[in-house]
Short mmCIF file of N, CA, C and O in Angstrom, two decimals:
data_model
loop_
_atom_site.label_atom_id
_atom_site.label_comp_id
_atom_site.label_asym_id
_atom_site.label_seq_id
_atom_site.Cartn_x
_atom_site.Cartn_y
_atom_site.Cartn_z
N MET A 1 0.85 -1.18 0.00
CA MET A 1 0.00 0.00 0.00
C MET A 1 0.89 1.24 0.00
O MET A 1 1.84 1.34 0.77
N SER A 2 0.59 2.17 -0.86
CA SER A 2 1.37 3.40 -0.89
C SER A 2 0.59 4.52 -0.18
O SER A 2 -0.64 4.52 -0.16
N LEU A 3 1.33 5.42 0.40
CA LEU A 3 0.75 6.58 1.08
C LEU A 3 0.84 7.79 0.18
O LEU A 3 1.81 7.95 -0.57
N HIS A 4 -0.15 8.65 0.30
CA HIS A 4 -0.16 9.90 -0.45
C HIS A 4 -0.51 11.04 0.50
O HIS A 4 -1.15 10.84 1.52
N MET A 5 -0.08 12.22 0.13
CA MET A 5 -0.39 13.42 0.89
C MET A 5 -0.77 14.51 -0.10
O MET A 5 -0.13 14.66 -1.14
N ILE A 6 -1.82 15.25 0.22
CA ILE A 6 -2.22 16.40 -0.59
C ILE A 6 -2.04 17.65 0.27
O ILE A 6 -2.46 17.68 1.43
N THR A 7 -1.44 18.65 -0.32
CA THR A 7 -1.30 19.93 0.38
C THR A 7 -1.77 21.04 -0.54
O THR A 7 -1.67 20.93 -1.76
N THR A 8 -2.31 22.07 0.05
CA THR A 8 -2.75 23.23 -0.72
C THR A 8 -2.38 24.49 0.05
O THR A 8 -2.37 24.49 1.28
N PHE A 9 -2.04 25.51 -0.69
CA PHE A 9 -1.67 26.78 -0.07
C PHE A 9 -1.70 27.88 -1.12
O PHE A 9 -1.75 27.61 -2.32
N ASP A 10 -1.67 29.11 -0.66
CA ASP A 10 -1.61 30.27 -1.55
C ASP A 10 -0.18 30.79 -1.60
O ASP A 10 0.52 30.79 -0.59
N THR A 11 0.22 31.23 -2.77
CA THR A 11 1.52 31.84 -2.97
C THR A 11 1.31 33.22 -3.58
O THR A 11 0.30 33.46 -4.24
N ALA A 12 2.23 34.11 -3.34
CA ALA A 12 2.10 35.47 -3.87
C ALA A 12 2.28 35.50 -5.39
O ALA A 12 1.68 36.32 -6.08
N ASP A 13 3.12 34.59 -5.90
CA ASP A 13 3.44 34.58 -7.34
C ASP A 13 3.77 33.14 -7.73
O ASP A 13 4.85 32.64 -7.42
N TYR A 14 2.85 32.48 -8.42
CA TYR A 14 3.03 31.07 -8.76
C TYR A 14 4.32 30.83 -9.53
O TYR A 14 5.08 29.90 -9.23
N ALA A 15 4.60 31.64 -10.54
CA ALA A 15 5.78 31.42 -11.37
C ALA A 15 7.06 31.48 -10.55
O ALA A 15 7.96 30.64 -10.69
N ALA A 16 7.17 32.46 -9.66
CA ALA A 16 8.35 32.60 -8.81
C ALA A 16 8.43 31.43 -7.83
O ALA A 16 9.50 30.86 -7.61
N TRP A 17 7.29 31.05 -7.25
CA TRP A 17 7.27 29.92 -6.33
C TRP A 17 7.70 28.64 -7.04
O TRP A 17 8.48 27.86 -6.51
N ARG A 18 7.23 28.43 -8.26
CA ARG A 18 7.53 27.21 -8.99
C ARG A 18 9.02 27.08 -9.29
O ARG A 18 9.58 25.99 -9.24
N GLU A 19 9.67 28.19 -9.60
CA GLU A 19 11.11 28.16 -9.84
C GLU A 19 11.85 27.64 -8.60
O GLU A 19 12.74 26.80 -8.71
N VAL A 20 11.48 28.14 -7.44
CA VAL A 20 12.11 27.70 -6.19
C VAL A 20 11.76 26.25 -5.91
O VAL A 20 12.63 25.45 -5.55
N PHE A 21 10.51 25.89 -6.06
CA PHE A 21 10.06 24.52 -5.82
C PHE A 21 10.87 23.53 -6.65
O PHE A 21 11.32 22.50 -6.14
N ASP A 22 11.05 23.84 -7.92
CA ASP A 22 11.78 22.94 -8.82
C ASP A 22 13.23 22.75 -8.38
O ASP A 22 13.81 21.69 -8.61
N THR A 23 13.83 23.75 -7.75
CA THR A 23 15.21 23.61 -7.28
C THR A 23 15.29 22.80 -5.99
O THR A 23 16.37 22.34 -5.63
N GLU A 24 14.16 22.64 -5.30
CA GLU A 24 14.13 21.92 -4.02
C GLU A 24 13.70 20.46 -4.15
O GLU A 24 13.52 19.79 -3.13
N LEU A 25 13.54 19.96 -5.35
CA LEU A 25 13.03 18.61 -5.54
C LEU A 25 13.91 17.55 -4.90
O LEU A 25 13.41 16.59 -4.32
N SER A 26 15.22 17.70 -4.96
CA SER A 26 16.09 16.68 -4.37
C SER A 26 15.92 16.63 -2.86
O SER A 26 15.94 15.56 -2.26
N GLY A 27 15.71 17.78 -2.23
CA GLY A 27 15.46 17.81 -0.79
C GLY A 27 14.14 17.15 -0.42
O GLY A 27 14.06 16.44 0.58
N LEU A 28 13.12 17.36 -1.23
CA LEU A 28 11.83 16.71 -0.99
C LEU A 28 11.98 15.20 -1.12
O LEU A 28 11.47 14.44 -0.28
N ARG A 29 12.65 14.77 -2.15
CA ARG A 29 12.83 13.32 -2.35
C ARG A 29 13.65 12.71 -1.22
O ARG A 29 13.37 11.60 -0.78
N HIS A 30 14.65 13.44 -0.75
CA HIS A 30 15.45 12.96 0.39
C HIS A 30 14.57 12.81 1.62
O HIS A 30 14.81 11.94 2.46
N ALA A 31 13.54 13.65 1.73
CA ALA A 31 12.61 13.59 2.86
C ALA A 31 11.53 12.53 2.66
O ALA A 31 10.62 12.40 3.47
N GLY A 32 11.62 11.76 1.58
CA GLY A 32 10.64 10.70 1.34
C GLY A 32 9.38 11.17 0.65
O GLY A 32 8.38 10.47 0.66
N LEU A 33 9.41 12.38 0.08
CA LEU A 33 8.24 12.93 -0.61
C LEU A 33 8.53 13.06 -2.10
O LEU A 33 9.48 13.72 -2.51
N HIS A 34 7.70 12.40 -2.91
CA HIS A 34 7.85 12.48 -4.35
C HIS A 34 6.63 13.18 -4.92
O HIS A 34 5.51 12.66 -4.84
N PRO A 35 6.79 14.42 -5.47
CA PRO A 35 5.64 15.11 -6.03
C PRO A 35 5.13 14.40 -7.28
O PRO A 35 5.88 14.20 -8.23
N VAL A 36 3.86 14.02 -7.25
CA VAL A 36 3.24 13.34 -8.37
C VAL A 36 2.58 14.36 -9.30
O VAL A 36 2.73 14.27 -10.52
N LYS A 37 1.88 15.32 -8.73
CA LYS A 37 1.19 16.37 -9.49
C LYS A 37 1.34 17.69 -8.76
O LYS A 37 1.20 17.75 -7.54
N VAL A 38 1.61 18.73 -9.50
CA VAL A 38 1.58 20.10 -8.99
C VAL A 38 0.58 20.86 -9.86
O VAL A 38 0.75 20.94 -11.07
N LEU A 39 -0.45 21.37 -9.22
CA LEU A 39 -1.53 22.04 -9.94
C LEU A 39 -1.76 23.43 -9.35
O LEU A 39 -1.46 23.67 -8.19
N HIS A 40 -2.31 24.31 -10.17
CA HIS A 40 -2.80 25.57 -9.62
C HIS A 40 -4.17 25.85 -10.23
O HIS A 40 -4.49 25.39 -11.33
N GLU A 41 -4.98 26.56 -9.47
CA GLU A 41 -6.37 26.76 -9.85
C GLU A 41 -6.50 27.70 -11.05
O GLU A 41 -5.66 28.58 -11.25
N THR A 42 -7.56 27.51 -11.81
CA THR A 42 -7.83 28.37 -12.96
C THR A 42 -8.24 29.76 -12.51
O THR A 42 -7.74 30.76 -13.03
N GLU A 43 -9.13 29.84 -11.55
CA GLU A 43 -9.64 31.14 -11.09
C GLU A 43 -8.62 31.89 -10.24
O GLU A 43 -8.67 33.11 -10.14
N ASN A 44 -7.76 31.17 -9.56
CA ASN A 44 -6.75 31.77 -8.69
C ASN A 44 -5.44 31.04 -8.95
O ASN A 44 -5.13 30.06 -8.28
N ALA A 45 -4.66 31.53 -9.88
CA ALA A 45 -3.42 30.85 -10.29
C ALA A 45 -2.40 30.76 -9.17
O ALA A 45 -1.45 29.98 -9.26
N ASN A 46 -2.58 31.52 -8.11
CA ASN A 46 -1.64 31.48 -6.99
C ASN A 46 -2.03 30.47 -5.92
O ASN A 46 -1.31 30.30 -4.94
N ARG A 47 -3.16 29.77 -6.09
CA ARG A 47 -3.54 28.68 -5.18
C ARG A 47 -2.95 27.40 -5.72
O ARG A 47 -3.24 26.98 -6.83
N VAL A 48 -2.06 26.78 -4.95
CA VAL A 48 -1.30 25.61 -5.39
C VAL A 48 -1.82 24.36 -4.68
O VAL A 48 -2.12 24.39 -3.48
N TRP A 49 -1.89 23.27 -5.42
CA TRP A 49 -2.22 21.95 -4.89
C TRP A 49 -1.08 21.01 -5.29
O TRP A 49 -0.66 20.99 -6.44
N ILE A 50 -0.59 20.24 -4.33
CA ILE A 50 0.47 19.26 -4.64
C ILE A 50 0.05 17.90 -4.11
O ILE A 50 -0.35 17.78 -2.94
N LEU A 51 0.13 16.89 -4.96
CA LEU A 51 -0.09 15.51 -4.57
C LEU A 51 1.29 14.86 -4.46
O LEU A 51 2.06 14.85 -5.43
N PHE A 52 1.61 14.38 -3.28
CA PHE A 52 2.89 13.70 -3.03
C PHE A 52 2.65 12.22 -2.83
O PHE A 52 1.67 11.81 -2.21
N GLU A 53 3.54 11.40 -3.34
CA GLU A 53 3.64 10.01 -2.94
C GLU A 53 4.64 9.99 -1.79
O GLU A 53 5.75 10.54 -1.92
N VAL A 54 4.24 9.41 -0.69
CA VAL A 54 5.10 9.37 0.49
C VAL A 54 5.88 8.06 0.46
O VAL A 54 5.31 6.98 0.63
N GLN A 55 7.17 8.15 0.24
CA GLN A 55 8.01 6.96 0.13
C GLN A 55 8.61 6.55 1.46
O GLN A 55 8.98 5.39 1.64
N ASP A 56 8.72 7.48 2.40
CA ASP A 56 9.24 7.18 3.73
C ASP A 56 8.45 8.03 4.72
O ASP A 56 8.71 9.22 4.86
N ARG A 57 7.49 7.42 5.37
CA ARG A 57 6.59 8.17 6.25
C ARG A 57 7.33 8.89 7.37
O ARG A 57 7.05 10.06 7.65
N HIS A 58 8.25 8.23 8.01
CA HIS A 58 8.98 8.86 9.12
C HIS A 58 9.75 10.10 8.67
O HIS A 58 9.65 11.15 9.28
N ARG A 59 10.50 9.98 7.58
CA ARG A 59 11.25 11.14 7.09
C ARG A 59 10.31 12.25 6.62
O ARG A 59 10.57 13.43 6.83
N ALA A 60 9.20 11.88 6.00
CA ALA A 60 8.23 12.89 5.54
C ALA A 60 7.63 13.63 6.74
O ALA A 60 7.51 14.86 6.72
N GLU A 61 7.29 12.90 7.80
CA GLU A 61 6.74 13.54 8.99
C GLU A 61 7.76 14.48 9.63
O GLU A 61 7.40 15.57 10.08
N CYS A 62 9.02 14.08 9.65
CA CYS A 62 10.07 14.94 10.21
C CYS A 62 10.21 16.22 9.36
O CYS A 62 10.36 17.31 9.90
N TRP A 63 10.12 16.08 8.05
CA TRP A 63 10.24 17.24 7.15
C TRP A 63 9.06 18.19 7.36
O TRP A 63 9.22 19.40 7.40
N ILE A 64 7.85 17.62 7.52
CA ILE A 64 6.65 18.43 7.72
C ILE A 64 6.73 19.20 9.03
O ILE A 64 6.37 20.38 9.09
N ASP A 65 7.21 18.54 10.06
CA ASP A 65 7.33 19.21 11.37
C ASP A 65 8.36 20.30 11.30
O ASP A 65 8.29 21.32 11.88
#
């Protein structure tokens, strides 16, 4: 059984946030989080939704804390 996590939040500027997010992917993966989908809303492009596959629950929980 695989675990998944969904997170949503608002950002001031999606494009700027996405550039930073893309540079942090190795850190997320090291924390046991693999982003499956990154979406933003049509009506509010700065509202972000991320679906993560959780590959290591303990490391992911430590990263979240």
